[in-house]
Tab-separated table of C-alpha atoms in Angstrom:
chain	number	residue	atom	x	y	z
U	1	MET	CA	1.924	29.366	-14.680
U	2	ASP	CA	4.599	26.853	-13.643
U	3	LEU	CA	3.832	23.956	-15.998
U	4	TYR	CA	5.391	20.529	-15.345
U	5	ASP	CA	5.683	17.700	-17.857
U	6	PHE	CA	4.685	14.900	-15.489
U	7	THR	CA	3.007	15.222	-12.096
U	8	ILE	CA	2.601	12.165	-9.897
U	9	ILE	CA	-0.121	11.891	-7.277
U	10	GLY	CA	1.276	9.510	-4.666
U	11	GLY	CA	4.768	9.140	-3.219
U	12	GLY	CA	4.836	5.396	-2.551
U	13	PRO	CA	7.048	2.897	-4.412
U	14	THR	CA	4.952	3.114	-7.584
U	15	GLY	CA	4.982	6.902	-7.665
U	16	LEU	CA	8.676	7.101	-6.840
U	17	PHE	CA	9.598	4.684	-9.610
U	18	GLY	CA	7.446	6.728	-11.957
U	19	ALA	CA	9.482	9.801	-10.961
U	20	PHE	CA	12.704	7.916	-11.634
U	21	TYR	CA	11.600	6.793	-15.072
U	22	ALA	CA	10.303	10.244	-15.955
U	23	GLY	CA	13.755	11.525	-15.022
U	24	LEU	CA	15.327	9.016	-17.397
U	25	ARG	CA	13.104	10.418	-20.133
U	26	GLN	CA	14.104	13.982	-19.156
U	27	MET	CA	10.626	15.077	-18.159
U	28	ARG	CA	10.243	17.853	-15.606
U	29	THR	CA	8.521	16.025	-12.767
U	30	LYS	CA	6.638	16.754	-9.556
U	31	VAL	CA	5.472	14.323	-6.859
U	32	ILE	CA	2.519	15.281	-4.635
U	33	ASP	CA	1.610	13.221	-1.574
U	34	SER	CA	-0.948	13.759	1.186
U	35	MET	CA	1.323	12.263	3.857
U	36	PRO	CA	4.176	14.102	5.594
U	37	GLN	CA	6.808	11.730	4.191
U	38	LEU	CA	7.435	9.688	1.082
U	39	GLY	CA	6.821	5.955	1.062
U	40	GLY	CA	3.043	5.563	1.090
U	41	GLN	CA	1.672	2.647	3.089
U	42	LEU	CA	5.143	1.173	3.595
U	43	SER	CA	6.187	4.218	5.625
U	44	ALA	CA	2.834	4.901	7.291
U	45	LEU	CA	1.693	1.413	8.281
U	46	TYR	CA	4.590	-1.009	8.556
U	47	PRO	CA	8.053	0.521	8.187
U	48	GLU	CA	9.570	-2.322	10.238
U	49	LYS	CA	7.852	-5.138	8.320
U	50	TYR	CA	9.898	-7.297	5.983
U	51	ILE	CA	8.935	-7.338	2.300
U	52	TYR	CA	9.714	-10.613	0.508
U	53	ASP	CA	8.305	-10.252	-3.009
U	54	VAL	CA	10.384	-7.457	-4.541
U	55	GLY	CA	12.987	-8.284	-7.177
U	56	GLY	CA	16.608	-8.134	-6.069
U	57	PHE	CA	15.829	-8.401	-2.335
U	58	PRO	CA	15.529	-11.819	-0.638
U	59	ARG	CA	13.926	-9.787	2.125
U	60	VAL	CA	14.027	-6.084	2.931
U	61	LEU	CA	12.530	-3.881	5.628
U	62	ALA	CA	9.796	-1.646	4.253
U	63	LYS	CA	11.564	1.507	5.465
U	64	ASP	CA	14.790	0.445	3.755
U	65	LEU	CA	12.967	-0.344	0.518
U	66	VAL	CA	11.366	3.112	0.607
U	67	ALA	CA	14.801	4.675	1.121
U	68	GLN	CA	16.092	2.880	-1.985
U	69	PHE	CA	13.104	3.958	-4.085
U	70	ALA	CA	13.519	7.546	-2.889
U	71	GLU	CA	17.260	7.587	-3.625
U	72	GLN	CA	16.583	6.239	-7.101
U	73	ALA	CA	13.897	8.851	-7.823
U	74	LEU	CA	15.587	11.875	-6.262
U	75	GLN	CA	18.712	11.626	-8.414
U	76	TYR	CA	16.732	13.461	-11.098
U	77	ASN	CA	15.635	16.215	-8.686
U	78	PRO	CA	11.856	16.033	-9.018
U	79	THR	CA	9.907	18.644	-7.081
U	80	ILE	CA	8.450	17.033	-3.946
U	81	SER	CA	5.258	18.380	-2.358
U	82	VAL	CA	4.216	16.500	0.786
U	83	ASN	CA	1.320	17.163	3.159
U	84	GLU	CA	-0.803	18.102	0.133
U	85	LYS	CA	-3.984	16.226	-0.702
U	86	VAL	CA	-5.152	16.703	-4.286
U	87	VAL	CA	-8.913	17.286	-4.286
U	88	THR	CA	-9.647	18.286	-7.896
U	89	LEU	CA	-8.225	17.458	-11.302
U	90	GLU	CA	-9.438	19.188	-14.452
U	91	ARG	CA	-8.290	19.270	-18.059
U	92	VAL	CA	-8.325	22.623	-19.858
U	93	GLY	CA	-7.479	23.598	-23.427
U	94	GLY	CA	-7.018	21.408	-26.477
U	95	GLU	CA	-6.131	17.791	-26.992
U	96	ARG	CA	-2.457	18.241	-27.842
U	97	ALA	CA	0.174	18.542	-25.113
U	98	ASP	CA	1.216	21.933	-26.452
U	99	ASP	CA	-2.246	23.505	-26.242
U	100	GLY	CA	-3.880	21.762	-23.282
U	101	HIS	CA	-2.919	20.937	-19.728
U	102	LEU	CA	-4.196	19.615	-16.402
U	103	VAL	CA	-4.965	21.664	-13.304
U	104	LEU	CA	-4.708	20.088	-9.854
U	105	THR	CA	-5.876	21.847	-6.690
U	106	THR	CA	-5.155	20.692	-3.164
U	107	GLU	CA	-7.022	20.794	0.108
U	108	LYS	CA	-4.882	23.750	1.155
U	109	GLY	CA	-5.816	25.726	-1.948
U	110	ALA	CA	-2.522	25.265	-3.810
U	111	VAL	CA	-2.753	24.917	-7.592
U	112	HIS	CA	-0.455	22.717	-9.690
U	113	TYR	CA	-0.219	22.659	-13.484
U	114	SER	CA	0.989	19.761	-15.580
U	115	LYS	CA	0.933	18.468	-19.145
U	116	THR	CA	0.421	14.886	-17.919
U	117	VAL	CA	-0.513	13.271	-14.607
U	118	LEU	CA	0.140	9.846	-13.109
U	119	ILE	CA	-2.290	8.783	-10.376
U	120	ALA	CA	-0.372	6.382	-8.127
U	121	ALA	CA	-2.260	6.948	-4.898
U	122	GLY	CA	-2.231	3.340	-3.681
U	123	VAL	CA	-5.659	2.288	-2.457
U	124	GLY	CA	-6.721	5.871	-1.819
U	125	ALA	CA	-7.815	6.729	1.696
U	126	PHE	CA	-7.801	3.678	3.938
U	127	MET	CA	-8.655	2.612	7.442
U	128	PRO	CA	-8.285	-0.757	9.154
U	129	ARG	CA	-11.195	-3.149	9.041
U	130	LYS	CA	-12.514	-3.493	12.598
U	131	MET	CA	-14.637	-5.965	14.539
U	132	ASP	CA	-17.796	-5.318	16.501
U	133	ILE	CA	-16.452	-6.439	19.864
U	134	PRO	CA	-16.965	-4.646	23.201
U	135	ASP	CA	-13.960	-2.707	24.517
U	136	LEU	CA	-12.072	-2.964	21.228
U	137	ASP	CA	-11.982	0.799	20.663
U	138	ARG	CA	-11.284	1.506	24.339
U	139	LEU	CA	-8.145	-0.664	24.343
U	140	GLU	CA	-6.680	0.580	21.066
U	141	GLY	CA	-3.101	1.576	21.761
U	142	MET	CA	-3.208	-0.273	25.071
U	143	GLY	CA	-2.540	-3.711	23.655
U	144	VAL	CA	-4.854	-3.642	20.624
U	145	HIS	CA	-2.898	-3.018	17.418
U	146	TYR	CA	-3.756	-2.826	13.712
U	147	PHE	CA	-0.241	-1.905	12.572
U	148	VAL	CA	3.217	-2.588	13.960
U	149	THR	CA	5.584	0.358	13.721
U	150	ASP	CA	7.979	-0.859	16.446
U	151	PRO	CA	8.360	-4.675	16.543
U	152	THR	CA	10.694	-4.480	19.533
U	153	ALA	CA	7.736	-3.328	21.652
U	154	LEU	CA	6.127	-6.742	21.082
U	155	GLU	CA	9.170	-8.845	21.895
U	156	ASN	CA	8.789	-11.168	24.895
U	157	LYS	CA	5.031	-10.521	24.876
U	158	ARG	CA	2.161	-13.004	24.799
U	159	LEU	CA	0.780	-12.196	21.349
U	160	VAL	CA	-2.501	-13.101	19.637
U	161	ILE	CA	-2.754	-12.439	15.896
U	162	VAL	CA	-6.110	-12.473	14.094
U	163	GLY	CA	-6.060	-12.896	10.324
U	164	GLY	CA	-5.228	-15.169	7.422
U	165	GLY	CA	-3.606	-12.804	4.930
U	166	ASP	CA	-0.028	-11.864	4.129
U	167	SER	CA	0.301	-9.330	6.954
U	168	ALA	CA	-0.899	-11.781	9.595
U	169	PHE	CA	1.468	-14.506	8.430
U	170	ASP	CA	4.402	-12.130	7.944
U	171	TRP	CA	4.030	-10.823	11.493
U	172	ALA	CA	3.606	-14.340	12.886
U	173	MET	CA	6.836	-15.334	11.171
U	174	ALA	CA	8.677	-12.221	12.367
U	175	LEU	CA	7.308	-11.921	15.910
U	176	GLY	CA	6.568	-15.526	16.851
U	177	PRO	CA	10.158	-16.555	17.542
U	178	LYS	CA	10.737	-13.404	19.616
U	179	GLY	CA	7.604	-13.535	21.750
U	180	ALA	CA	6.793	-15.238	25.017
U	181	SER	CA	4.013	-16.951	23.057
U	182	CYS	CA	2.248	-16.416	19.733
U	183	LEU	CA	-1.234	-17.613	18.807
U	184	GLN	CA	-2.566	-16.944	15.302
U	185	ILE	CA	-6.243	-17.607	14.603
U	186	HIS	CA	-8.264	-17.539	11.402
U	187	ARG	CA	-11.946	-18.176	10.816
U	188	SER	CA	-11.353	-20.851	8.145
U	189	ASP	CA	-8.625	-23.076	6.758
U	190	ARG	CA	-8.358	-21.012	3.575
U	191	PHE	CA	-5.731	-18.285	3.640
U	192	LYS	CA	-4.970	-15.240	1.469
U	193	ALA	CA	-1.209	-15.388	1.813
U	194	HIS	CA	1.707	-16.762	-0.164
U	195	GLU	CA	1.989	-20.524	0.125
U	196	ASP	CA	5.647	-20.388	1.137
U	197	THR	CA	4.924	-18.010	4.026
U	198	ILE	CA	2.040	-20.188	5.229
U	199	GLN	CA	4.268	-23.248	5.242
U	200	LYS	CA	7.030	-21.475	7.144
U	201	VAL	CA	4.604	-20.340	9.857
U	202	GLN	CA	3.092	-23.830	10.083
U	203	GLU	CA	6.588	-25.194	10.703
U	204	LEU	CA	7.395	-22.709	13.483
U	205	GLU	CA	7.216	-24.255	16.945
U	206	SER	CA	6.863	-20.769	18.389
U	207	VAL	CA	3.536	-20.100	16.583
U	208	ASP	CA	0.285	-21.858	17.472
U	209	LEU	CA	-1.751	-21.554	14.260
U	210	ARG	CA	-5.423	-22.460	14.694
U	211	THR	CA	-8.031	-22.532	11.956
U	212	PHE	CA	-11.799	-22.156	12.396
U	213	PHE	CA	-11.229	-19.980	15.454
U	214	GLU	CA	-12.566	-16.466	15.902
U	215	LEU	CA	-12.241	-13.655	18.434
U	216	LYS	CA	-15.204	-13.216	20.770
U	217	ALA	CA	-14.099	-10.897	23.564
U	218	ILE	CA	-11.236	-8.786	24.888
U	219	HIS	CA	-10.491	-8.524	28.599
U	220	GLY	CA	-8.586	-5.867	30.529
U	221	GLU	CA	-9.030	-2.542	32.290
U	222	ASP	CA	-6.049	-0.314	31.491
U	223	LYS	CA	-4.480	-2.748	29.009
U	224	VAL	CA	-5.194	-6.018	27.223
U	225	GLU	CA	-4.904	-8.918	29.627
U	226	ALA	CA	-6.680	-11.762	27.813
U	227	VAL	CA	-9.018	-12.629	24.943
U	228	THR	CA	-11.777	-15.170	24.488
U	229	ILE	CA	-11.683	-17.149	21.275
U	230	PHE	CA	-14.144	-19.745	20.015
U	231	ASP	CA	-14.241	-22.645	17.599
U	232	ASN	CA	-16.846	-21.641	15.008
U	233	ARG	CA	-17.614	-25.306	14.262
U	234	THR	CA	-18.439	-26.338	17.810
U	235	GLY	CA	-18.965	-23.052	19.662
U	236	GLU	CA	-16.433	-24.134	22.296
U	237	GLU	CA	-14.773	-21.120	23.954
U	238	GLU	CA	-11.305	-20.645	25.385
U	239	ARG	CA	-9.753	-17.818	27.379
U	240	VAL	CA	-6.184	-16.961	26.321
U	241	GLU	CA	-3.969	-14.761	28.464
U	242	CYS	CA	-2.132	-12.215	26.317
U	243	ASP	CA	-0.366	-8.860	26.390
U	244	ALA	CA	-1.028	-7.764	22.816
U	245	LEU	CA	-3.692	-8.361	20.186
U	246	LEU	CA	-2.783	-7.738	16.539
U	247	LEU	CA	-5.750	-7.473	14.169
U	248	ASN	CA	-4.753	-7.971	10.527
U	249	LEU	CA	-8.186	-7.963	8.921
U	250	GLY	CA	-7.479	-5.837	5.851
U	251	PHE	CA	-8.582	-2.305	5.027
U	252	LEU	CA	-11.648	-0.373	4.021
U	253	THR	CA	-10.641	1.841	1.123
U	254	ASN	CA	-12.159	4.952	-0.365
U	255	LEU	CA	-11.103	6.860	-3.464
U	256	GLY	CA	-12.469	10.036	-1.861
U	257	PRO	CA	-12.393	13.082	-4.171
U	258	ILE	CA	-10.848	11.018	-7.001
U	259	LYS	CA	-14.351	9.692	-7.704
U	260	GLN	CA	-15.382	13.198	-8.757
U	261	TRP	CA	-12.659	13.724	-11.373
U	262	GLY	CA	-14.544	12.181	-14.288
U	263	LEU	CA	-12.424	9.044	-14.415
U	264	GLU	CA	-13.910	5.692	-15.381
U	265	ILE	CA	-14.204	3.826	-12.069
U	266	GLU	CA	-14.802	0.104	-11.646
U	267	LYS	CA	-14.947	-1.653	-8.256
U	268	ASN	CA	-13.288	1.293	-6.508
U	269	THR	CA	-10.374	1.364	-8.956
U	270	ILE	CA	-9.461	3.455	-12.003
U	271	LYS	CA	-9.780	1.655	-15.332
U	272	VAL	CA	-6.726	1.881	-17.592
U	273	ASP	CA	-5.649	0.418	-20.928
U	274	SER	CA	-2.412	-1.430	-21.720
U	275	THR	CA	-0.465	1.859	-21.801
U	276	MET	CA	-1.852	2.823	-18.366
U	277	ARG	CA	-3.972	5.596	-19.897
U	278	THR	CA	-7.262	6.522	-18.289
U	279	ASN	CA	-10.276	7.919	-20.128
U	280	ILE	CA	-8.982	11.479	-19.517
U	281	LEU	CA	-6.400	12.682	-22.023
U	282	GLY	CA	-2.973	13.029	-20.453
U	283	VAL	CA	-3.935	11.182	-17.258
U	284	TYR	CA	-2.377	7.814	-16.459
U	285	SER	CA	-2.647	5.541	-13.442
U	286	ALA	CA	-0.490	2.810	-11.905
U	287	GLY	CA	-0.300	0.647	-8.806
U	288	ASP	CA	-3.075	-0.627	-6.573
U	289	ILE	CA	-5.436	2.193	-7.513
U	290	CYS	CA	-5.828	1.084	-11.152
U	291	SER	CA	-7.303	-2.009	-12.769
U	292	TYR	CA	-7.383	-3.993	-15.987
U	293	VAL	CA	-7.973	-7.634	-16.892
U	294	GLY	CA	-5.381	-9.826	-15.164
U	295	LYS	CA	-4.279	-7.177	-12.668
U	296	LEU	CA	-2.185	-8.345	-9.686
U	297	LYS	CA	-1.708	-5.949	-6.782
U	298	LEU	CA	2.018	-6.290	-6.158
U	299	ILE	CA	4.775	-3.735	-5.661
U	300	ALA	CA	6.572	-5.349	-8.593
U	301	THR	CA	3.495	-4.875	-10.785
U	302	GLY	CA	3.068	-1.259	-9.724
U	303	VAL	CA	6.620	-0.222	-10.562
U	304	GLY	CA	6.330	-1.837	-13.987
U	305	GLU	CA	3.085	0.014	-14.618
U	306	ALA	CA	4.712	3.289	-13.537
U	307	GLY	CA	7.512	2.758	-16.050
U	308	THR	CA	4.968	2.045	-18.771
U	309	ALA	CA	2.968	5.152	-17.886
U	310	ALA	CA	6.052	7.399	-17.887
U	311	ASN	CA	7.187	6.136	-21.293
U	312	PHE	CA	3.810	6.576	-22.936
U	313	ALA	CA	3.399	10.000	-21.325
U	314	LYS	CA	6.681	10.887	-23.037
U	315	THR	CA	5.272	9.907	-26.446
U	316	TYR	CA	2.204	12.062	-25.769
U	317	LEU	CA	4.429	15.032	-24.906
U	318	ASP	CA	6.752	14.379	-27.835
U	319	PRO	CA	5.074	12.344	-30.605
U	320	GLY	CA	8.459	11.927	-32.283
U	321	SER	CA	9.905	10.021	-29.330
U	322	LYS	CA	9.751	6.263	-28.856
U	323	ALA	CA	7.751	4.629	-26.084
U	324	PHE	CA	10.666	2.277	-25.507
U	325	PRO	CA	13.921	4.178	-25.916
U	326	GLY	CA	16.103	1.212	-24.947
U	327	HIS	CA	17.275	-0.434	-21.752
U	328	SER	CA	18.451	1.886	-18.974
U	329	SER	CA	21.912	0.318	-19.225
U	330	GLU	CA	22.115	1.708	-22.754
U	331	LEU	CA	21.134	5.281	-21.850
U	332	HIS	CA	24.415	6.390	-20.274
């Protein structure tokens, strides 16, 4: 049995920082991710999107941020297992780290053994929230987009963005000045985005931001040619010629097999305490997948939680060690 000290489920920023901190604490570490590459949602959904709310970076492309997280984590040579979806987690043996351990099996039948586990699987399985509009599915990939992996493909295009969250405003700010035209609509005048980003988009002459407007129809045969929008206060409709429709309506998430692991689940998240421990001995959680009173779903929050989890996992493995060994600048 190849027994690791610390196994991380999820290779996004939170999981990678957990691997880095586990390396600092000299724990033998493994990272398992269901995707073919590290980076989580940042790599899979918007590698070319700028991230603005990470410490030390005024702005940074998601793919570049992932590269930095990976470089930081890989200096301690954790074992990386990608394209592996963990489907079961079970604790066997006693309560101490030296007489009990955790068994993880994957969809492919592989078995992993670990003394502790950090679940940092983001929001679990996810899919974009869609609208019940004729021809929407038919035109996906032919002008209808939920994610932007290549922003250059939308340059000089007539773009319509639907949404009032951070992604919608970030893409309006990034793509508006480079497009032939950019219309952003939202069903109300209340947004779920950072105030500074909202203000910057409102000040852009290249973005026509309209509130209380919704999407009614999509037009086009082999590609998107126009959309019909309507004012939900008056019912008045307007046809807008466009080349691309970007729907930033959020995601539907599902914990999938994680729900069957015996963890305490609340509102589709894993409950943890202040040390990031779950109700299963030796299992910790960090990032968007976990919850506690006052939780904020930010990358910055997730990496802090991962550091906390790694340090307290160390004290479980070695009761004589300190949860806080000192600042990293003092460890070399």
